[in-house]
CSV table of C-alpha atoms in Angstrom, one decimal:
chain,number,residue,atom,x,y,z
L,1,MET,CA,-125.7,131.7,73.9
L,2,LYS,CA,-128.2,128.9,73.2
L,3,GLU,CA,-126.8,127.0,76.2
L,4,SER,CA,-127.3,130.1,78.4
L,5,LEU,CA,-130.9,130.5,77.3
L,6,ALA,CA,-131.6,126.8,77.9
L,7,LEU,CA,-130.1,127.1,81.4
L,8,VAL,CA,-132.2,130.1,82.3
L,9,ASP,CA,-135.3,128.3,81.0
L,10,GLN,CA,-134.4,125.4,83.3
L,11,PHE,CA,-134.0,127.8,86.3
L,12,LEU,CA,-137.4,129.4,85.7
L,13,GLN,CA,-139.0,126.0,86.0
L,14,THR,CA,-137.4,125.4,89.4
L,15,ASP,CA,-139.6,124.8,92.5
L,16,LEU,CA,-138.3,127.3,95.0
L,17,ASP,CA,-139.1,125.2,98.1
L,18,GLU,CA,-137.3,122.2,96.7
L,19,TRP,CA,-134.4,124.4,95.7
L,20,THR,CA,-134.2,125.9,99.2
L,21,ARG,CA,-134.1,122.4,100.7
L,22,GLN,CA,-131.3,121.3,98.4
L,23,VAL,CA,-129.2,124.4,99.0
L,24,VAL,CA,-129.7,124.6,102.8
L,25,ARG,CA,-128.9,120.9,103.3
L,26,ARG,CA,-125.8,121.2,101.1
L,27,HIS,CA,-124.4,124.0,103.2
L,28,PHE,CA,-125.3,122.4,106.6
L,29,ASP,CA,-124.2,118.9,105.8
L,30,PRO,CA,-122.1,117.9,108.8
L,31,GLU,CA,-119.4,116.2,106.6
L,32,THR,CA,-119.4,118.3,103.4
L,33,GLY,CA,-121.1,121.6,104.4
L,34,SER,CA,-119.5,125.1,104.4
L,35,PRO,CA,-117.3,125.8,107.4
L,36,TYR,CA,-119.0,129.1,108.2
L,37,TRP,CA,-122.5,127.7,108.3
L,38,LEU,CA,-121.5,124.6,110.3
L,39,GLU,CA,-120.0,126.9,112.9
L,40,ARG,CA,-123.2,129.0,112.9
L,41,ALA,CA,-125.3,125.8,113.2
L,42,ALA,CA,-123.8,125.1,116.6
L,43,GLU,CA,-125.2,128.4,117.8
L,44,LEU,CA,-128.8,127.7,116.6
L,45,ASP,CA,-131.5,126.2,118.7
L,46,PHE,CA,-132.8,124.1,115.8
L,47,ASP,CA,-131.4,121.9,113.1
L,48,PRO,CA,-131.3,124.1,109.9
L,49,ARG,CA,-131.7,121.0,107.8
L,50,GLU,CA,-135.3,121.0,109.0
L,51,ILE,CA,-135.9,124.1,106.8
L,52,THR,CA,-138.2,122.8,104.1
L,53,ARG,CA,-139.7,125.9,102.5
L,54,TYR,CA,-138.4,129.2,101.2
L,55,ASP,CA,-140.4,131.3,103.6
L,56,GLU,CA,-138.7,129.5,106.6
L,57,LEU,CA,-135.3,131.0,105.7
L,58,SER,CA,-136.2,133.9,108.1
L,59,ALA,CA,-135.4,131.4,111.0
L,60,LEU,CA,-131.7,132.0,110.1
L,61,GLY,CA,-132.0,135.7,110.8
L,62,PRO,CA,-130.5,138.6,108.9
L,63,PHE,CA,-127.1,137.7,107.5
L,64,PRO,CA,-124.4,139.7,109.4
L,65,LEU,CA,-122.8,141.7,106.6
L,66,SER,CA,-119.7,142.6,108.7
L,67,VAL,CA,-118.7,138.9,108.5
L,68,LEU,CA,-117.9,139.4,104.9
L,69,ARG,CA,-115.2,142.0,105.7
L,70,LYS,CA,-112.9,139.6,107.5
L,71,LEU,CA,-114.0,136.0,106.7
L,72,ASP,CA,-112.0,133.9,104.4
L,73,PRO,CA,-114.4,133.7,101.4
L,74,ALA,CA,-113.6,130.0,101.0
L,75,ASP,CA,-115.3,129.3,104.4
L,76,LEU,CA,-118.7,130.1,102.8
L,77,ILE,CA,-118.2,127.4,100.2
L,78,PRO,CA,-119.2,123.8,100.9
L,79,ARG,CA,-116.4,121.3,101.5
L,80,SER,CA,-118.0,119.3,98.7
L,81,VAL,CA,-116.3,121.8,96.4
L,82,PRO,CA,-112.8,120.3,96.0
L,83,ARG,CA,-110.0,122.0,97.9
L,84,PRO,CA,-107.8,124.0,97.5
L,85,ILE,CA,-110.4,126.3,96.0
L,86,ALA,CA,-109.3,128.2,92.9
L,87,GLY,CA,-111.3,131.1,91.7
L,88,ARG,CA,-111.7,134.9,91.7
L,89,VAL,CA,-112.5,136.9,94.8
L,90,PHE,CA,-114.8,139.9,94.2
L,91,ASP,CA,-115.6,142.6,96.7
L,92,SER,CA,-118.1,145.3,97.2
L,93,GLY,CA,-117.6,148.9,96.4
L,94,GLY,CA,-116.7,149.7,100.0
L,95,THR,CA,-119.1,152.7,100.1
L,96,THR,CA,-120.0,152.2,103.8
L,97,GLY,CA,-116.8,150.7,105.2
L,98,ASP,CA,-114.2,148.2,104.3
L,99,PRO,CA,-115.1,146.0,101.3
L,100,LYS,CA,-117.1,142.8,101.8
L,101,ARG,CA,-115.7,139.8,99.8
L,102,ILE,CA,-117.0,136.6,98.3
L,103,LEU,CA,-115.5,134.0,96.0
L,104,TYR,CA,-117.2,133.0,92.7
L,105,THR,CA,-116.9,129.4,91.9
L,106,PRO,CA,-117.0,128.2,88.2
L,107,ALA,CA,-120.7,127.2,88.7
L,108,MET,CA,-121.5,130.7,90.0
L,109,LEU,CA,-119.8,132.3,87.1
L,110,GLU,CA,-121.7,130.0,84.7
L,111,HIS,CA,-125.1,130.8,86.2
L,112,ARG,CA,-124.5,134.5,86.3
L,113,GLN,CA,-123.4,134.5,82.7
L,114,ALA,CA,-126.4,132.6,81.6
L,115,TRP,CA,-128.7,135.2,83.1
L,116,ARG,CA,-126.7,138.0,81.6
L,117,HIS,CA,-127.0,136.4,78.1
L,118,TRP,CA,-130.7,136.1,78.7
L,119,SER,CA,-130.8,139.8,79.4
L,120,PHE,CA,-128.8,140.8,76.3
L,121,HIS,CA,-131.0,138.5,74.2
L,122,THR,CA,-134.4,139.6,75.6
L,123,GLU,CA,-133.4,143.3,75.4
L,124,GLY,CA,-132.6,143.0,71.7
L,125,PHE,CA,-128.8,143.4,71.6
L,126,ARG,CA,-127.2,141.8,68.5
L,127,PRO,CA,-124.6,139.1,69.2
L,128,ASP,CA,-122.3,140.7,66.6
L,129,GLY,CA,-122.3,144.2,68.0
L,130,ASN,CA,-119.2,146.2,69.1
L,131,TRP,CA,-119.2,147.4,72.7
L,132,ILE,CA,-117.5,149.8,75.0
L,133,GLN,CA,-117.3,148.6,78.6
L,134,GLY,CA,-117.0,151.7,80.7
L,135,THR,CA,-117.2,150.3,84.2
L,136,PRO,CA,-115.1,149.4,87.2
L,137,THR,CA,-113.2,146.2,86.6
L,138,GLY,CA,-110.6,144.6,89.0
L,139,PRO,CA,-112.3,143.4,92.1
L,140,HIS,CA,-115.7,144.6,91.0
L,141,VAL,CA,-118.2,142.0,89.7
L,142,ILE,CA,-119.6,144.4,87.2
L,143,GLY,CA,-116.3,144.0,85.3
L,144,LEU,CA,-117.4,140.5,84.4
L,145,GLY,CA,-119.3,142.2,81.6
L,146,VAL,CA,-116.1,142.1,79.6
L,147,GLN,CA,-116.1,138.3,79.4
L,148,GLU,CA,-119.9,137.9,79.4
L,149,LEU,CA,-120.3,140.2,76.4
L,150,SER,CA,-117.3,138.7,74.7
L,151,ALA,CA,-118.9,135.2,75.1
L,152,TYR,CA,-122.2,136.6,73.8
L,153,GLY,CA,-120.4,137.5,70.6
L,154,GLY,CA,-119.3,141.1,70.9
L,155,ARG,CA,-116.0,142.9,70.4
L,156,MET,CA,-114.9,144.8,73.4
L,157,TYR,CA,-113.2,148.1,74.0
L,158,ILE,CA,-112.6,148.7,77.7
L,159,VAL,CA,-112.4,151.8,79.9
L,160,ASP,CA,-111.6,151.2,83.5
L,161,ILE,CA,-113.1,153.2,86.5
L,162,ASP,CA,-112.0,153.4,90.1
L,163,PRO,CA,-115.3,154.2,91.9
L,164,ARG,CA,-113.6,154.2,95.3
L,165,TRP,CA,-111.4,157.2,94.3
L,166,VAL,CA,-114.4,159.2,93.2
L,167,LYS,CA,-116.3,158.4,96.4
L,168,ARG,CA,-113.3,159.4,98.4
L,169,LEU,CA,-113.1,162.7,96.7
L,170,ILE,CA,-116.8,163.4,97.2
L,171,ARG,CA,-116.6,162.5,100.9
L,172,ALA,CA,-113.7,164.9,101.3
L,173,GLY,CA,-115.7,167.7,99.6
L,174,LYS,CA,-113.3,167.7,96.6
L,175,LEU,CA,-116.1,168.0,94.0
L,176,ALA,CA,-114.0,169.7,91.4
L,177,GLU,CA,-111.5,166.9,91.5
L,178,ALA,CA,-114.4,164.3,91.3
L,179,ASP,CA,-115.7,166.1,88.2
L,180,GLU,CA,-112.2,166.1,86.7
L,181,TYR,CA,-112.0,162.3,87.2
L,182,THR,CA,-115.4,161.9,85.5
L,183,ASP,CA,-114.0,164.0,82.6
L,184,HIS,CA,-111.0,161.7,82.5
L,185,VAL,CA,-113.2,158.7,82.0
L,186,THR,CA,-115.6,160.3,79.5
L,187,ASP,CA,-112.5,161.5,77.5
L,188,GLN,CA,-111.5,157.9,77.0
L,189,ILE,CA,-115.0,156.9,76.0
L,190,THR,CA,-115.5,159.8,73.5
L,191,ASN,CA,-112.1,159.0,72.0
L,192,ILE,CA,-113.2,155.4,71.2
L,193,LEU,CA,-116.6,156.7,69.9
L,194,HIS,CA,-114.8,159.2,67.6
L,195,THR,CA,-112.5,156.6,66.1
L,196,GLN,CA,-114.0,153.1,66.3
L,197,PRO,CA,-117.2,151.5,65.0
L,198,ILE,CA,-119.2,151.2,68.2
L,199,ASP,CA,-122.8,149.9,68.5
L,200,TYR,CA,-123.3,149.7,72.2
L,201,LEU,CA,-122.1,151.0,75.6
L,202,ASN,CA,-122.1,149.1,78.9
L,203,THR,CA,-121.7,151.5,81.8
L,204,THR,CA,-123.3,153.1,84.9
L,205,SER,CA,-126.3,155.3,84.6
L,206,ALA,CA,-124.4,158.2,86.3
L,207,LEU,CA,-121.6,158.0,83.8
L,208,LEU,CA,-123.9,157.7,80.8
L,209,ASN,CA,-125.7,160.8,82.1
L,210,ALA,CA,-122.3,162.6,82.1
L,211,LEU,CA,-121.6,161.4,78.6
L,212,VAL,CA,-124.9,162.6,77.3
L,213,ARG,CA,-124.4,166.0,78.8
L,214,ARG,CA,-120.8,166.3,77.4
L,215,ALA,CA,-121.2,164.8,74.0
L,216,PRO,CA,-124.8,164.3,73.0
L,217,GLU,CA,-123.9,163.9,69.4
L,218,LEU,CA,-121.7,160.9,70.1
L,219,ALA,CA,-124.3,159.3,72.5
L,220,ALA,CA,-126.8,159.7,69.7
L,221,LYS,CA,-124.8,157.4,67.5
L,222,LEU,CA,-125.2,154.5,69.9
L,223,LYS,CA,-127.8,151.9,69.0
L,224,GLY,CA,-128.1,150.8,72.6
L,225,VAL,CA,-126.8,151.0,76.1
L,226,ARG,CA,-126.8,148.8,79.2
L,227,VAL,CA,-126.8,150.7,82.6
L,228,SER,CA,-126.2,149.3,86.1
L,229,GLY,CA,-124.6,150.3,89.3
L,230,THR,CA,-126.1,153.6,90.6
L,231,HIS,CA,-129.8,153.7,90.2
L,232,CYS,CA,-131.5,154.7,87.0
L,233,THR,CA,-134.4,157.0,87.5
L,234,PRO,CA,-137.5,157.2,85.2
L,235,ALA,CA,-136.3,160.7,84.0
L,236,MET,CA,-132.8,159.3,83.2
L,237,PHE,CA,-134.4,156.3,81.4
L,238,ARG,CA,-136.5,158.5,79.2
L,239,SER,CA,-133.6,160.8,78.5
L,240,PHE,CA,-131.4,157.9,77.4
L,241,LYS,CA,-134.1,156.5,75.1
L,242,GLU,CA,-134.6,159.9,73.5
L,243,THR,CA,-130.9,160.4,72.9
L,244,LEU,CA,-129.9,157.1,71.3
L,245,ASN,CA,-129.9,156.1,67.7
L,246,GLY,CA,-130.1,159.6,66.3
L,247,GLY,CA,-133.0,160.6,68.5
L,248,SER,CA,-135.2,157.8,67.2
L,249,GLY,CA,-134.8,155.7,70.3
L,250,GLY,CA,-132.5,152.8,71.1
L,251,ILE,CA,-132.2,149.9,73.5
L,252,VAL,CA,-131.8,150.9,77.1
L,253,GLY,CA,-131.0,147.6,78.9
L,254,ARG,CA,-130.9,147.7,82.7
L,255,SER,CA,-129.6,145.6,85.5
L,256,TYR,CA,-129.7,146.0,89.3
L,257,GLY,CA,-127.5,144.4,91.8
L,258,ASN,CA,-124.0,144.1,93.3
L,259,THR,CA,-121.3,141.7,94.2
L,260,PHE,CA,-123.8,139.4,95.9
L,261,GLY,CA,-126.7,139.2,93.6
L,262,THR,CA,-128.0,140.6,90.3
L,263,SER,CA,-131.5,141.3,88.9
L,264,ALA,CA,-132.2,141.7,85.2
L,265,GLY,CA,-134.3,144.6,83.8
L,266,ILE,CA,-137.7,143.6,82.4
L,267,PRO,CA,-139.9,145.8,80.2
L,268,ASP,CA,-140.7,149.2,81.6
L,269,GLU,CA,-144.3,150.3,82.1
L,270,LYS,CA,-146.1,153.7,81.9
L,271,ASP,CA,-143.5,155.3,79.6
L,272,GLY,CA,-140.6,154.5,82.0
L,273,GLU,CA,-142.4,155.5,85.2
L,274,ILE,CA,-142.1,151.9,86.4
L,275,LEU,CA,-138.7,150.2,85.9
L,276,PRO,CA,-138.9,146.6,87.1
L,277,TYR,CA,-136.2,144.0,87.6
L,278,LEU,CA,-136.3,140.2,87.9
L,279,PRO,CA,-133.8,138.5,90.3
L,280,ASN,CA,-131.5,135.8,88.8
L,281,TYR,CA,-133.9,133.1,90.1
L,282,PRO,CA,-133.5,130.7,91.8
L,283,ASN,CA,-129.9,131.6,92.7
L,284,VAL,CA,-131.0,135.1,93.8
L,285,THR,CA,-134.5,136.2,95.0
L,286,ALA,CA,-135.5,139.6,96.3
L,287,VAL,CA,-138.0,140.4,99.1
L,288,VAL,CA,-139.1,144.0,99.7
L,289,VAL,CA,-139.6,144.4,103.5
L,290,ASP,CA,-140.8,147.0,105.9
L,291,LYS,CA,-137.9,149.4,106.6
L,292,GLU,CA,-138.6,149.1,110.4
L,293,ASP,CA,-139.4,145.3,110.5
L,294,TRP,CA,-137.4,143.1,108.1
L,295,THR,CA,-139.7,140.1,108.9
L,296,ARG,CA,-142.7,141.9,107.2
L,297,THR,CA,-142.9,141.8,103.4
L,298,VAL,CA,-144.7,144.9,102.1
L,299,GLY,CA,-147.6,144.6,99.7
L,300,PHE,CA,-147.3,144.8,95.9
L,301,GLY,CA,-146.9,148.4,94.8
L,302,GLU,CA,-145.5,149.4,98.2
L,303,GLN,CA,-142.0,150.7,98.9
L,304,GLY,CA,-139.6,149.1,101.3
L,305,GLN,CA,-136.1,147.9,101.9
L,306,VAL,CA,-134.6,145.3,99.5
L,307,MET,CA,-133.6,142.0,101.1
L,308,LEU,CA,-131.8,139.4,99.0
L,309,ASN,CA,-131.7,135.7,99.5
L,310,VAL,CA,-128.6,134.2,97.7
L,311,LEU,CA,-129.4,130.6,97.3
L,312,HIS,CA,-126.6,129.1,95.3
L,313,PRO,CA,-125.3,125.5,95.8
L,314,ASP,CA,-121.9,127.1,96.4
L,315,LEU,CA,-123.0,130.2,98.3
L,316,LEU,CA,-125.8,130.8,100.9
L,317,LEU,CA,-126.5,134.3,102.1
L,318,PRO,CA,-130.0,134.4,103.5
L,319,ASN,CA,-131.9,137.6,104.5
L,320,PHE,CA,-129.2,139.9,103.1
L,321,LEU,CA,-130.5,143.4,103.8
L,322,GLU,CA,-129.4,145.8,101.1
L,323,ARG,CA,-128.9,149.6,101.4
L,324,ASP,CA,-131.5,150.0,98.7
L,325,GLN,CA,-135.2,150.6,98.7
L,326,ALA,CA,-137.6,149.6,95.9
L,327,ILE,CA,-141.3,148.9,95.1
L,328,ARG,CA,-142.4,145.3,95.4
L,329,TYR,CA,-143.3,144.4,91.8
L,330,ASP,CA,-145.8,141.7,90.9
L,331,THR,CA,-144.5,139.6,88.0
L,332,GLY,CA,-147.8,137.8,87.7
L,333,ASP,CA,-147.8,134.5,85.9
L,334,THR,CA,-144.9,135.5,83.7
L,335,TYR,CA,-142.1,134.7,86.3
L,336,PRO,CA,-142.0,132.5,89.4
L,337,CYS,CA,-140.9,135.1,91.9
L,338,ASP,CA,-141.4,138.7,92.9
L,339,GLY,CA,-139.6,141.5,91.2
L,340,VAL,CA,-138.4,144.9,92.4
L,341,ALA,CA,-139.0,148.3,90.7
L,342,ASN,CA,-137.7,151.8,90.9
L,343,VAL,CA,-134.7,151.0,92.9
L,344,MET,CA,-132.9,153.8,94.7
L,345,PRO,CA,-130.5,154.1,97.6
L,346,LEU,CA,-132.1,153.7,101.0
L,347,GLN,CA,-130.1,156.7,102.2
L,348,VAL,CA,-127.7,159.0,100.4
L,349,THR,CA,-125.4,161.1,102.6
L,350,ARG,CA,-122.0,162.7,102.2
L,351,LYS,CA,-120.7,159.6,104.1
L,352,ALA,CA,-122.2,157.2,101.6
L,353,PRO,CA,-121.9,158.8,98.1
L,354,GLU,CA,-123.0,157.1,95.0
L,355,GLY,CA,-120.5,158.9,92.7
L,356,ILE,CA,-120.3,157.4,89.2
L,357,TYR,CA,-120.9,153.8,90.2
């Protein structure tokens, strides 16, 4: 864990303009750049290697998300990464169409884990705690929590979830069957809580809500939870705090993100009315933009659409418009980048259900 905390400290000292130059030049290098970006470079009316500042990334335009549904994920990775590329391909939840896919290189996994360990540590989770991981695994990046928590020091009990099946049931109007699947998952979690010495639960806010409704006495035994996936509202956050640790309050850690980029929860404000998140800087930064004009950043305290910039030496996804909205959050002098707060889906319809993920 010490190595992870040192790495995050190093990240937080990074000059974002210099980082942007390094990452862009790596991906657009004519000899060793990434195949996708070199092909895109031929279509641009300028040399992307002339980008010298973070705020110039807009020149590359919004990243076309549909590309990630068919592109070989290796084509996004610079040729300077030795071929053949070995690694794990993750994909999105597939809520609004076929899944989008990217490959995580070892460096990407290391950087993500460092930020996760920073989160566990700053939120107050003991390294020797016993955990239940009740989340999607398989192709879903949230499943990395199993190895990340194990590396932090915990002992893991795992309950798998298939969020696509739940969303399919909801889209088809089969709400009773969706509730039955939720019961199937919570049955497995309650069985472990009944029989094993569990300290913490890592799950989605929607599933934790279901657990609290079904077995509040078991949820009250937990010393802490980490919630991610579907958005956590202020009301949910306060409810979780009041339920944990015998009603005396416990740790409610939070993270926001998806396959492409993650943000760590930082302390809530106004009794949970403001729930802010810090992007995994400098590999991920977040901009809150006008919903009608992605080139205009909204003011602090204003709501808009979340736009990610994924700036990893092994993966460049600039101007990545999320299907989420949030408040632009001022981190002041504490952190070197903007945060986002009170994240929620940009639009929730029967065609794009959130389910238990």
